[in-house]
Short mmCIF file of C-alpha atoms and ligand atoms in Angstrom, two decimals:
data_model
loop_
_atom_site.label_atom_id
_atom_site.label_comp_id
_atom_site.label_asym_id
_atom_site.label_seq_id
_atom_site.Cartn_x
_atom_site.Cartn_y
_atom_site.Cartn_z
CA UNK Y 411 -159.63 -95.32 -124.79
CA UNK Y 412 -160.45 -91.76 -123.69
CA UNK Y 413 -164.00 -90.74 -124.65
CA UNK Y 414 -164.44 -87.67 -122.43
CA UNK Y 415 -165.55 -85.29 -125.17
CA UNK Y 416 -167.85 -87.86 -126.82
CA UNK Y 417 -169.51 -88.59 -123.48
CA UNK Y 418 -169.98 -84.86 -122.81
CA UNK Y 419 -171.56 -84.34 -126.25
CA UNK Y 420 -173.82 -87.36 -125.82
CA UNK Y 421 -175.07 -86.11 -122.45
CA UNK Y 422 -175.93 -82.79 -124.08
CA UNK Y 423 -177.47 -84.47 -127.14
CA UNK Y 424 -179.77 -86.49 -124.88
CA UNK Y 425 -181.35 -83.26 -123.67
CA UNK Y 426 -182.30 -82.01 -127.13
CA UNK Y 427 -182.51 -85.02 -129.45
CA UNK Y 428 -184.65 -88.11 -128.69
CA UNK Y 429 -182.18 -90.77 -127.60
CA UNK Y 430 -179.39 -88.35 -128.49
CA UNK Y 431 -179.34 -89.48 -132.13
CA UNK Y 432 -181.02 -88.80 -135.46
CA UNK Y 433 -181.25 -92.50 -136.41
CA UNK Y 434 -181.81 -95.16 -133.71
CA UNK Y 435 -178.99 -97.68 -134.27
CA UNK Y 436 -176.40 -94.93 -133.73
CA UNK Y 437 -177.35 -94.82 -130.03
CA UNK Y 438 -175.47 -98.13 -129.36
CA UNK Y 439 -178.49 -99.50 -127.47
CA UNK Y 440 -177.92 -102.99 -128.91
CA UNK Y 441 -174.35 -103.15 -127.59
CA UNK Y 442 -174.57 -100.90 -124.55
CA UNK Y 443 -172.44 -97.88 -123.71
CA UNK Y 444 -172.38 -94.47 -125.35
CA UNK Y 445 -171.79 -93.79 -129.02
CA UNK Y 446 -168.69 -91.83 -130.01
CA UNK Y 447 -168.86 -88.58 -131.98
CA UNK Y 448 -166.89 -88.23 -135.20
CA UNK Y 449 -165.68 -84.97 -136.68
CA UNK Y 450 -163.32 -86.25 -139.37
CA UNK Y 451 -163.03 -89.22 -141.70
CA UNK Y 452 -160.63 -90.12 -144.48
CA UNK Y 453 -160.08 -93.33 -146.47
CA UNK Y 454 -160.71 -96.38 -144.26
CA UNK Y 455 -160.51 -94.37 -141.01
CA UNK Y 456 -162.68 -92.20 -138.79
CA UNK Y 457 -161.42 -90.03 -135.90
CA UNK Y 458 -163.60 -89.32 -132.91
CA UNK Y 459 -163.73 -85.97 -131.13
CA UNK Y 460 -161.25 -87.28 -128.51
CA UNK Y 461 -158.73 -87.99 -131.25
CA UNK Y 462 -159.07 -91.81 -131.31
CA UNK Y 463 -158.44 -93.39 -134.72
CA UNK Y 464 -160.68 -96.25 -135.84
CA UNK Y 465 -160.70 -98.53 -138.89
CA UNK Y 466 -164.27 -98.10 -140.08
CA UNK Y 467 -166.39 -100.99 -141.41
CA UNK Y 468 -169.66 -99.05 -141.19
CA UNK Y 469 -168.66 -96.54 -143.88
CA UNK Y 470 -171.64 -94.27 -143.17
CA UNK Y 471 -173.78 -97.44 -143.59
CA UNK Y 472 -172.54 -98.16 -147.09
CA UNK Y 473 -172.14 -95.05 -149.23
CA UNK Y 474 -168.36 -94.61 -148.80
CA UNK Y 475 -167.37 -97.41 -151.20
CA UNK Y 476 -164.23 -95.47 -152.20
CA UNK Y 477 -163.43 -94.70 -148.57
CA UNK Y 478 -164.27 -91.50 -146.70
CA UNK Y 479 -163.66 -88.02 -148.14
CA UNK Y 480 -162.56 -89.23 -151.56
CA UNK Y 481 -160.77 -86.25 -153.19
CA UNK Y 482 -162.87 -86.41 -156.37
CA UNK Y 483 -166.13 -86.33 -154.42
CA UNK Y 484 -164.97 -83.45 -152.23
CA UNK Y 485 -163.84 -81.47 -155.28
CA UNK Y 486 -167.12 -82.14 -157.11
CA UNK Y 487 -169.22 -80.98 -154.15
CA UNK Y 488 -167.13 -77.83 -153.68
CA UNK Y 489 -167.38 -76.94 -157.37
CA UNK Y 490 -171.16 -77.53 -157.39
CA UNK Y 491 -171.68 -75.50 -154.20
CA UNK Y 492 -170.01 -72.47 -155.79
CA UNK Y 493 -172.78 -72.47 -158.39
CA UNK Y 494 -175.69 -72.64 -155.94
CA UNK Y 495 -177.02 -75.29 -153.59
CA UNK Y 496 -180.48 -75.88 -155.04
CA UNK Y 497 -182.47 -74.60 -158.01
CA UNK Y 498 -185.85 -76.36 -157.93
CA UNK Y 499 -185.83 -76.43 -161.73
CA UNK Y 500 -184.00 -78.99 -163.89
CA UNK Y 501 -180.20 -78.90 -163.76
CA UNK Y 502 -177.81 -80.60 -166.22
CA UNK Y 503 -176.32 -82.97 -163.64
CA UNK Y 504 -179.69 -84.73 -163.29
CA UNK Y 505 -179.53 -85.77 -166.93
CA UNK Y 506 -175.95 -87.02 -166.64
CA UNK Y 507 -176.91 -88.99 -163.54
CA UNK Y 508 -180.02 -90.56 -165.07
CA UNK Y 509 -178.15 -91.55 -168.22
CA UNK Y 510 -175.30 -93.11 -166.26
CA UNK Y 511 -177.67 -95.16 -164.07
CA UNK Y 512 -179.49 -96.44 -167.16
CA UNK Y 513 -176.17 -97.43 -168.72
CA UNK Y 514 -174.88 -99.20 -165.63
CA UNK Y 515 -178.13 -101.00 -164.78
CA UNK Y 516 -179.71 -102.26 -168.02
CA UNK Y 517 -183.07 -103.13 -166.38
CA UNK Y 518 -183.47 -99.40 -165.71
CA UNK Y 519 -184.73 -97.55 -168.78
CA UNK Y 520 -185.94 -94.50 -166.88
CA UNK Y 521 -185.14 -93.31 -163.38
CA UNK Y 522 -186.44 -90.77 -160.87
CA UNK Y 523 -184.20 -89.30 -158.14
CA UNK Y 524 -185.27 -88.92 -154.50
CA UNK Y 525 -183.47 -87.73 -151.35
CA UNK Y 526 -183.38 -91.04 -149.45
CA UNK Y 527 -183.69 -94.79 -149.86
CA UNK Y 528 -186.90 -94.66 -147.83
CA UNK Y 529 -188.53 -92.40 -150.41
CA UNK Y 530 -187.26 -94.55 -153.27
CA UNK Y 531 -188.85 -97.72 -151.85
CA UNK Y 532 -192.07 -95.99 -150.81
CA UNK Y 533 -192.44 -94.52 -154.30
CA UNK Y 534 -191.60 -97.80 -156.07
CA UNK Y 535 -194.35 -99.55 -154.09
CA UNK Y 536 -196.88 -96.84 -154.93
CA UNK Y 537 -195.90 -97.08 -158.58
CA UNK Y 538 -196.19 -100.88 -158.59
CA UNK Y 539 -199.67 -100.62 -157.09
CA UNK Y 540 -200.73 -97.88 -159.52
CA UNK Y 541 -199.37 -99.73 -162.54
CA UNK Y 542 -200.87 -103.13 -161.73
CA UNK Y 543 -204.06 -101.68 -160.17
CA UNK Y 544 -203.56 -104.16 -157.32
CA UNK Y 545 -203.05 -103.45 -153.62
CA UNK Y 546 -201.13 -106.32 -152.03
CA UNK Y 547 -197.38 -106.48 -151.80
CA UNK Y 548 -195.07 -109.18 -150.53
CA UNK Y 549 -192.06 -108.30 -148.41
CA UNK Y 550 -189.68 -110.55 -146.52
CA UNK Y 551 -189.21 -110.92 -142.79
CA UNK Y 552 -186.01 -109.06 -141.78
CA UNK Y 553 -185.72 -107.04 -144.99
CA UNK Y 554 -185.65 -103.28 -144.45
CA UNK Y 555 -187.00 -100.94 -147.10
CA UNK Y 556 -186.86 -97.68 -145.18
CA UNK Y 557 -189.45 -96.46 -142.68
CA UNK Y 558 -192.53 -95.78 -144.83
CA UNK Y 559 -195.66 -97.01 -143.02
CA UNK Y 560 -196.67 -99.90 -145.27
CA UNK Y 561 -193.11 -101.29 -145.31
CA UNK Y 562 -192.45 -101.09 -141.58
CA UNK Y 563 -193.70 -104.60 -140.94
CA UNK Y 564 -191.25 -107.15 -139.57
CA UNK Y 565 -188.50 -104.89 -140.89
CA UNK Y 566 -184.78 -105.31 -140.34
CA UNK Y 567 -182.09 -102.85 -139.26
CA UNK Y 568 -182.98 -100.71 -136.21
CA UNK Y 569 -186.55 -101.99 -136.18
CA UNK Y 570 -185.21 -105.50 -135.59
CA UNK Y 571 -182.34 -104.49 -133.32
CA UNK Y 572 -184.78 -102.98 -130.86
CA UNK Y 573 -187.17 -105.90 -130.99
CA UNK Y 574 -189.91 -103.74 -132.50
CA UNK Y 575 -190.53 -105.27 -135.89
CA UNK Y 576 -193.75 -103.29 -135.99
CA UNK Y 577 -193.73 -99.63 -135.07
CA UNK Y 578 -196.26 -97.83 -132.90
CA UNK Y 579 -198.09 -95.17 -134.86
CA UNK Y 580 -198.69 -97.33 -137.92
CA UNK Y 581 -202.43 -98.11 -138.15
CA UNK Y 582 -203.10 -101.78 -138.83
CA UNK Y 583 -205.09 -100.76 -141.90
CA UNK Y 584 -201.96 -99.21 -143.44
CA UNK Y 585 -200.13 -102.53 -143.40
CA UNK Y 586 -203.09 -104.79 -144.09
CA UNK Y 587 -202.01 -105.08 -147.73
CA UNK Y 588 -198.45 -106.06 -146.83
CA UNK Y 589 -197.84 -109.82 -146.78
CA UNK Y 590 -194.69 -110.89 -144.93
CA UNK Y 591 -192.85 -114.05 -146.01
CA UNK Y 592 -189.76 -115.86 -144.72
CA UNK Y 593 -186.79 -115.20 -147.04
CA UNK Y 594 -185.34 -118.14 -148.99
CA UNK Y 595 -188.64 -120.05 -148.66
CA UNK Y 596 -190.04 -121.19 -152.02
CA UNK Y 597 -193.29 -122.88 -150.93
CA UNK Y 598 -194.57 -120.00 -148.79
CA UNK Y 599 -194.42 -117.56 -151.71
CA UNK Y 600 -196.06 -120.01 -154.08
CA UNK Y 601 -198.90 -120.54 -151.59
CA UNK Y 602 -199.48 -116.79 -151.22
CA UNK Y 603 -199.78 -116.29 -154.97
CA UNK Y 604 -202.25 -119.16 -155.17
CA UNK Y 605 -204.36 -117.77 -152.32
CA UNK Y 606 -204.32 -114.17 -153.63
CA UNK Y 607 -204.93 -114.59 -157.33
CA UNK Y 608 -204.74 -111.32 -159.31
CA UNK Y 609 -204.31 -109.28 -156.11
CA UNK Y 610 -200.54 -109.06 -155.68
CA UNK Y 611 -198.97 -105.92 -157.13
CA UNK Y 612 -195.42 -107.06 -156.55
CA UNK Y 613 -192.65 -108.44 -154.42
CA UNK Y 614 -190.11 -106.09 -152.87
CA UNK Y 615 -186.89 -107.78 -151.82
CA UNK Y 616 -183.31 -107.02 -150.89
CA UNK Y 617 -181.68 -109.43 -153.36
CA UNK Y 618 -178.92 -110.02 -150.79
CA UNK Y 619 -180.52 -109.08 -147.46
CA UNK Y 620 -178.19 -106.88 -145.41
CA UNK Y 621 -180.49 -105.51 -142.72
CA UNK Y 622 -180.54 -108.51 -140.39
CA UNK Y 623 -176.80 -109.00 -140.66
CA UNK Y 624 -176.10 -110.57 -144.06
CA UNK Y 625 -177.31 -113.74 -145.73
CA UNK Y 626 -177.32 -114.87 -149.32
CA UNK Y 627 -180.12 -116.05 -151.60
CA UNK Y 628 -180.25 -119.84 -151.95
CA UNK Y 629 -179.38 -121.04 -155.46
CA UNK Y 630 -182.38 -120.42 -157.71
CA UNK Y 631 -184.30 -118.25 -155.22
CA UNK Y 632 -184.04 -114.95 -157.08
CA UNK Y 633 -184.82 -116.76 -160.37
CA UNK Y 634 -187.88 -118.25 -158.66
CA UNK Y 635 -189.07 -114.79 -157.52
CA UNK Y 636 -188.57 -113.50 -161.07
CA UNK Y 637 -190.58 -116.35 -162.59
CA UNK Y 638 -193.47 -116.37 -160.14
CA UNK Y 639 -194.03 -112.60 -160.34
CA UNK Y 640 -193.95 -112.68 -164.14
CA UNK Y 641 -196.36 -115.62 -164.23
CA UNK Y 642 -198.89 -113.72 -162.07
CA UNK Y 643 -198.61 -110.28 -163.66
CA UNK Y 644 -196.93 -108.90 -160.53
CA UNK Y 645 -193.80 -106.75 -160.49
CA UNK Y 646 -190.44 -107.77 -159.05
CA UNK Y 647 -188.89 -104.87 -157.16
CA UNK Y 648 -185.24 -105.18 -156.19
CA UNK Y 649 -184.36 -102.93 -153.28
CA UNK Y 650 -180.72 -102.32 -154.15
CA UNK Y 651 -180.31 -99.36 -151.80
CA UNK Y 652 -177.48 -101.30 -150.13
CA UNK Y 653 -176.31 -103.65 -152.90
CA UNK Y 654 -176.55 -101.24 -155.86
CA UNK Y 655 -173.16 -100.32 -157.37
CA UNK Y 656 -171.60 -102.33 -154.52
CA UNK Y 657 -171.98 -106.06 -155.28
CA UNK Y 658 -171.17 -105.30 -158.92
CA UNK Y 659 -171.23 -102.17 -161.02
CA UNK Y 660 -174.78 -103.10 -162.00
CA UNK Y 661 -175.66 -104.24 -158.47
CA UNK Y 662 -176.93 -107.62 -157.26
CA UNK Y 663 -179.02 -107.94 -160.42
CA UNK Y 664 -175.84 -108.01 -162.50
CA UNK Y 665 -174.12 -110.38 -160.08
CA UNK Y 666 -177.04 -112.85 -160.05
CA UNK Y 667 -178.22 -112.24 -163.66
CA UNK Y 668 -181.79 -111.26 -162.80
CA UNK Y 669 -183.84 -108.55 -164.53
CA UNK Y 670 -186.27 -106.96 -162.06
CA UNK Y 671 -189.11 -104.69 -163.18
CA UNK Y 672 -188.21 -101.89 -160.77
CA UNK Y 673 -185.11 -101.16 -158.71
CA UNK Y 674 -184.47 -98.87 -155.75
CA UNK Y 675 -181.14 -97.22 -155.03
CA UNK Y 676 -179.55 -95.08 -152.34
CA UNK Y 677 -176.34 -95.08 -150.30
CA UNK Y 678 -173.50 -95.49 -152.91
CA UNK Y 679 -175.53 -93.54 -155.47
CA UNK Y 680 -175.22 -90.39 -153.31
CA UNK Y 681 -171.51 -90.60 -152.45
CA UNK Y 682 -172.36 -89.58 -148.87
CA UNK Y 683 -175.02 -86.97 -149.63
CA UNK Y 684 -178.76 -87.62 -149.17
CA UNK Y 685 -179.80 -89.39 -152.39
CA UNK Y 686 -182.09 -92.19 -153.49
CA UNK Y 687 -183.49 -93.26 -156.84
CA UNK Y 688 -185.94 -95.71 -158.32
CA UNK Y 689 -186.17 -96.84 -161.89
CA UNK Y 690 -187.16 -99.59 -164.25
CA UNK Y 691 -188.99 -100.38 -167.46
CA UNK Y 692 -190.03 -97.20 -169.26
CA UNK Y 693 -193.59 -98.46 -169.64
CA UNK Y 694 -193.91 -98.62 -165.84
CA UNK Y 695 -191.96 -95.44 -165.05
CA UNK Y 696 -194.19 -93.46 -167.41
CA UNK Y 697 -197.05 -94.08 -164.97
CA UNK Y 698 -195.44 -91.38 -162.80
CA UNK Y 699 -196.68 -87.79 -162.78
CA UNK Y 700 -196.53 -85.65 -164.88
CA UNK Y 701 -197.00 -88.37 -167.54
CA UNK Y 702 -199.16 -90.74 -165.55
CA UNK Y 703 -201.55 -91.00 -162.62
CA UNK Y 704 -199.07 -91.96 -159.85
CA UNK Y 705 -197.96 -88.91 -157.88
CA UNK Y 706 -194.39 -88.57 -156.60
CA UNK Y 707 -192.31 -85.44 -155.96
CA UNK Y 708 -189.51 -83.82 -153.95
CA UNK Y 709 -188.35 -80.23 -153.32
CA UNK Y 710 -184.71 -81.33 -153.20
CA UNK Y 711 -184.92 -84.31 -155.59
CA UNK Y 712 -182.04 -84.14 -158.09
CA UNK Y 713 -180.31 -81.56 -155.91
CA UNK Y 714 -177.12 -80.35 -157.65
CA UNK Y 715 -174.78 -81.01 -154.69
CA UNK Y 716 -176.19 -84.50 -154.24
CA UNK Y 717 -175.94 -85.22 -157.97
CA UNK Y 718 -172.35 -83.95 -158.06
CA UNK Y 719 -171.30 -86.18 -155.15
CA UNK Y 720 -173.14 -89.22 -156.48
CA UNK Y 721 -171.82 -88.78 -160.00
CA UNK Y 722 -168.25 -88.42 -158.77
CA UNK Y 723 -168.68 -91.68 -156.83
CA UNK Y 724 -170.21 -93.60 -159.75
CA UNK Y 725 -167.83 -92.18 -162.35
CA UNK Y 726 -164.86 -93.20 -160.24
CA UNK Y 727 -166.32 -96.70 -159.88
CA UNK Y 728 -166.56 -96.82 -163.70
CA UNK Y 729 -163.38 -95.10 -164.70
CA UNK Y 730 -161.16 -97.17 -162.47
CA UNK Y 731 -162.59 -100.26 -164.06
CA UNK Y 732 -163.01 -99.33 -167.70
CA UNK Y 733 -160.39 -96.71 -168.48
CA UNK Y 734 -160.22 -97.63 -172.14
CA UNK Y 735 -163.79 -98.74 -172.77
CA UNK Y 736 -166.01 -95.90 -173.90
CA UNK Y 737 -169.21 -97.79 -173.29
CA UNK Y 738 -169.41 -98.84 -169.66
CA UNK Y 739 -171.43 -101.85 -170.73
CA UNK Y 740 -168.66 -103.03 -173.04
CA UNK Y 741 -167.58 -106.61 -172.47
CA UNK Y 742 -163.98 -105.46 -172.67
CA UNK Y 743 -164.26 -103.50 -169.47
CA UNK Y 744 -162.06 -104.57 -166.61
CA UNK Y 745 -163.28 -105.15 -163.09
CA UNK Y 746 -160.46 -103.54 -161.14
CA UNK Y 747 -162.53 -101.83 -158.46
CA UNK Y 748 -164.84 -104.76 -157.92
CA UNK Y 749 -162.04 -107.32 -158.12
CA UNK Y 750 -160.27 -105.39 -155.39
CA UNK Y 751 -163.41 -105.33 -153.22
CA UNK Y 752 -163.92 -109.08 -153.79
CA UNK Y 753 -160.31 -109.79 -152.80
CA UNK Y 754 -160.56 -107.70 -149.63
CA UNK Y 755 -163.86 -109.34 -148.72
CA UNK Y 756 -162.39 -112.81 -149.22
CA UNK Y 757 -159.31 -111.88 -147.17
CA UNK Y 758 -161.44 -110.66 -144.28
CA UNK Y 759 -163.76 -113.70 -144.40
CA UNK Y 760 -160.88 -116.20 -144.47
CA UNK Y 761 -159.10 -114.39 -141.63
CA UNK Y 762 -162.18 -114.14 -139.43
CA UNK Y 763 -163.17 -117.79 -139.96
CA UNK Y 764 -159.63 -118.87 -139.04
CA UNK Y 765 -159.58 -116.64 -135.98
CA UNK Y 766 -162.93 -117.98 -134.75
CA UNK Y 767 -161.84 -121.55 -135.34
CA UNK Y 768 -158.57 -121.23 -133.44
CA UNK Y 769 -160.38 -119.47 -130.60
CA UNK Y 770 -162.96 -122.27 -130.53
CA UNK Y 771 -165.83 -119.79 -130.93
CA UNK Y 772 -168.72 -120.97 -133.12
CA UNK Y 773 -169.15 -118.37 -135.85
CA UNK Y 774 -170.84 -118.13 -139.25
CA UNK Y 775 -169.02 -115.49 -141.23
CA UNK Y 776 -171.30 -114.63 -144.15
CA UNK Y 777 -169.75 -112.57 -146.94
CA UNK Y 778 -170.73 -111.39 -150.40
CA UNK Y 779 -168.19 -109.16 -152.15
CA UNK Y 780 -167.61 -106.15 -149.92
CA UNK Y 781 -170.50 -106.93 -147.51
CA UNK Y 782 -170.18 -109.20 -144.49
CA UNK Y 783 -171.59 -110.28 -141.12
CA UNK Y 784 -170.34 -112.68 -138.44
CA UNK Y 785 -173.00 -114.54 -136.44
CA UNK Y 786 -172.15 -116.34 -133.21
CA UNK Y 787 -173.80 -119.67 -133.98
CA UNK Y 788 -172.65 -123.02 -135.34
CA UNK Y 789 -175.65 -123.23 -137.70
CA UNK Y 790 -175.72 -121.67 -141.20
CA UNK Y 791 -177.78 -118.45 -141.51
CA UNK Y 792 -180.13 -118.04 -144.51
CA UNK Y 793 -182.92 -115.93 -143.04
CA UNK Y 794 -183.82 -113.78 -140.06
CA UNK Y 795 -185.07 -116.67 -137.91
CA UNK Y 796 -181.65 -118.31 -138.23
CA UNK Y 797 -179.92 -114.95 -137.64
CA UNK Y 798 -181.78 -114.69 -134.31
CA UNK Y 799 -179.90 -117.79 -133.11
CA UNK Y 800 -176.71 -115.75 -132.87
CA UNK Y 801 -175.44 -115.32 -129.29
CA UNK Y 802 -175.94 -111.59 -128.85
CA UNK Y 803 -174.07 -111.44 -125.55
CA UNK Y 804 -171.00 -112.69 -127.41
CA UNK Y 805 -171.61 -110.11 -130.11
CA UNK Y 806 -171.70 -107.27 -127.57
CA UNK Y 807 -168.40 -108.33 -126.03
CA UNK Y 808 -166.87 -108.80 -129.45
CA UNK Y 809 -168.04 -105.37 -130.60
CA UNK Y 810 -166.59 -103.58 -127.58
CA UNK Y 811 -163.35 -105.59 -127.70
CA UNK Y 812 -162.87 -104.64 -131.34
CA UNK Y 813 -163.70 -100.99 -130.64
CA UNK Y 814 -161.10 -100.88 -127.87
CA UNK Y 815 -158.61 -102.32 -130.38
CA UNK Y 816 -159.38 -99.49 -132.86
CA UNK Y 817 -161.85 -101.31 -135.14
CA UNK Y 818 -165.37 -99.96 -135.59
CA UNK Y 819 -167.93 -102.62 -136.56
CA UNK Y 820 -171.66 -101.89 -136.86
CA UNK Y 821 -173.08 -101.51 -133.31
CA UNK Y 822 -175.71 -104.24 -133.76
CA UNK Y 823 -175.72 -107.92 -134.66
CA UNK Y 824 -178.37 -107.15 -137.27
CA UNK Y 825 -176.38 -104.85 -139.54
CA UNK Y 826 -174.01 -105.70 -142.39
CA UNK Y 827 -170.39 -104.57 -142.46
CA UNK Y 828 -168.86 -102.88 -145.48
CA UNK Y 829 -165.46 -102.64 -147.13
CA UNK Y 830 -164.16 -99.85 -149.35
CA UNK Y 831 -161.41 -99.62 -151.94
CA UNK Y 832 -159.52 -97.59 -149.31
CA UNK Y 833 -159.25 -100.58 -146.94
CA UNK Y 834 -155.75 -101.93 -147.39
CA UNK Y 835 -154.61 -105.51 -146.93
CA UNK Y 836 -152.77 -104.19 -143.85
CA UNK Y 837 -156.03 -102.74 -142.41
CA UNK Y 838 -157.60 -106.16 -142.76
CA UNK Y 839 -154.60 -107.97 -141.23
CA UNK Y 840 -154.80 -105.62 -138.27
CA UNK Y 841 -158.54 -106.26 -137.96
CA UNK Y 842 -158.13 -110.03 -138.11
CA UNK Y 843 -155.35 -110.11 -135.52
CA UNK Y 844 -157.44 -107.91 -133.20
CA UNK Y 845 -160.37 -110.30 -133.73
CA UNK Y 846 -158.15 -113.31 -132.95
CA UNK Y 847 -157.32 -111.78 -129.57
CA UNK Y 848 -160.86 -110.61 -128.73
CA UNK Y 849 -162.45 -113.94 -129.75
CA UNK Y 850 -160.21 -115.78 -127.28
CA UNK Y 851 -161.71 -113.72 -124.45
CA UNK Y 852 -165.36 -114.58 -125.28
C1 LIG D 964 -180.68 -98.07 -145.98
C2 LIG D 964 -181.72 -98.81 -146.68
C3 LIG D 964 -182.95 -98.22 -147.01
C4 LIG D 964 -183.35 -96.84 -146.53
O1 LIG D 964 -182.54 -95.85 -147.04
P1 LIG D 964 -182.49 -94.42 -146.26
O2 LIG D 964 -181.62 -93.58 -147.14
O3 LIG D 964 -181.90 -94.72 -144.91
O4 LIG D 964 -183.87 -93.91 -146.17
C5 LIG D 964 -183.84 -98.93 -147.78
N1 LIG D 964 -183.55 -100.18 -148.21
C6 LIG D 964 -182.38 -100.79 -147.91
C7 LIG D 964 -182.10 -102.15 -148.43
C8 LIG D 964 -181.44 -100.13 -147.11
O5 LIG D 964 -180.31 -100.77 -146.78
#
């Protein structure tokens, strides 16, 4: 595959941008080689600057749930841009957005918009601490909640990929109130609550962790987290930046029937523009300034272009599933979009498991709706320690083999893959047959 122009751009980027990229995983360090540069994307495909076409399972790390450059999102952004790119004073789209989020996610009674998932999680933690008047928070090993100081402890995603679960530049004192627990472990969490009576403000968790690959909660685990936080007057914070509006219209909390106190969103909620949000019970949200003592702000929060793109994305996710139902929460609504995503996810998982089996390569293919990850190990993966057992040399070869065959998977073992409604059954067949060939060479 010719990458002349990408290689030229990367060489130039290295001179002016640290590592040549604006977010570390994009540099391909975990798999080796140079990243490719993209200047066009549509539906399930991206095209690099040398004209190579790739089936994309990264989907800008999750937002493009309807595929790239969805016509309704493009039209909405164009129309909004004509009216001005930012006002810094309330605009009507913010109200439409807030109302829609509250309708789709019943645990959210009030919501505040931010410009990234990082800000959403950072603000939710501050709010939880302010509301409970407690300092300690529990996070899980391998979960990523953005790069705010107090959350950058044993974090997933790039922080894990590069073997730096703790970042330089974060004073120990800043993370001294962060308690890290193994995910899917019941006893460890119980012990921490016993040892830190009346000191824990809350638990922040990715309900289906997707930043160390992908693994699912054990049966009863999310219920357990809900019960133990409630019993100790601590808040349960679901970081649904990745899972929100993806694993179900109401996110993982709808799929697993859990009501958290606070939720964080990002990715899908912005339709490809920089957006995040956090919301929850009104009583808690009203602790935010200007009503309450917890400060939180943003020059571009609720930006009209970002709201237009996000709304177009969410409205399409609703309208395609509940054309006749006025109330999106109606029980009569259909599940067309999400049924389609489930079916594509199941097709990919079945195909990949078959391909690995016939190639005699040990693989755990974890999948939940339109999120997935294949680990090269014969042992099940339920947490980051088990994810680390994956043979990363095999992953590297697999990644590059798939790329050469025109399939772009996330360039790290510790990232989830995503499907969109634009991925056709034929895209997936092509992906599976490419995988069957590449796996035989490992
Ligand atoms: C991506 C992600 C974040 C951070 O969002 P940014 O928009 O990259 O700041 C936080 N939490 C989870 C679960 C994520 O997947």
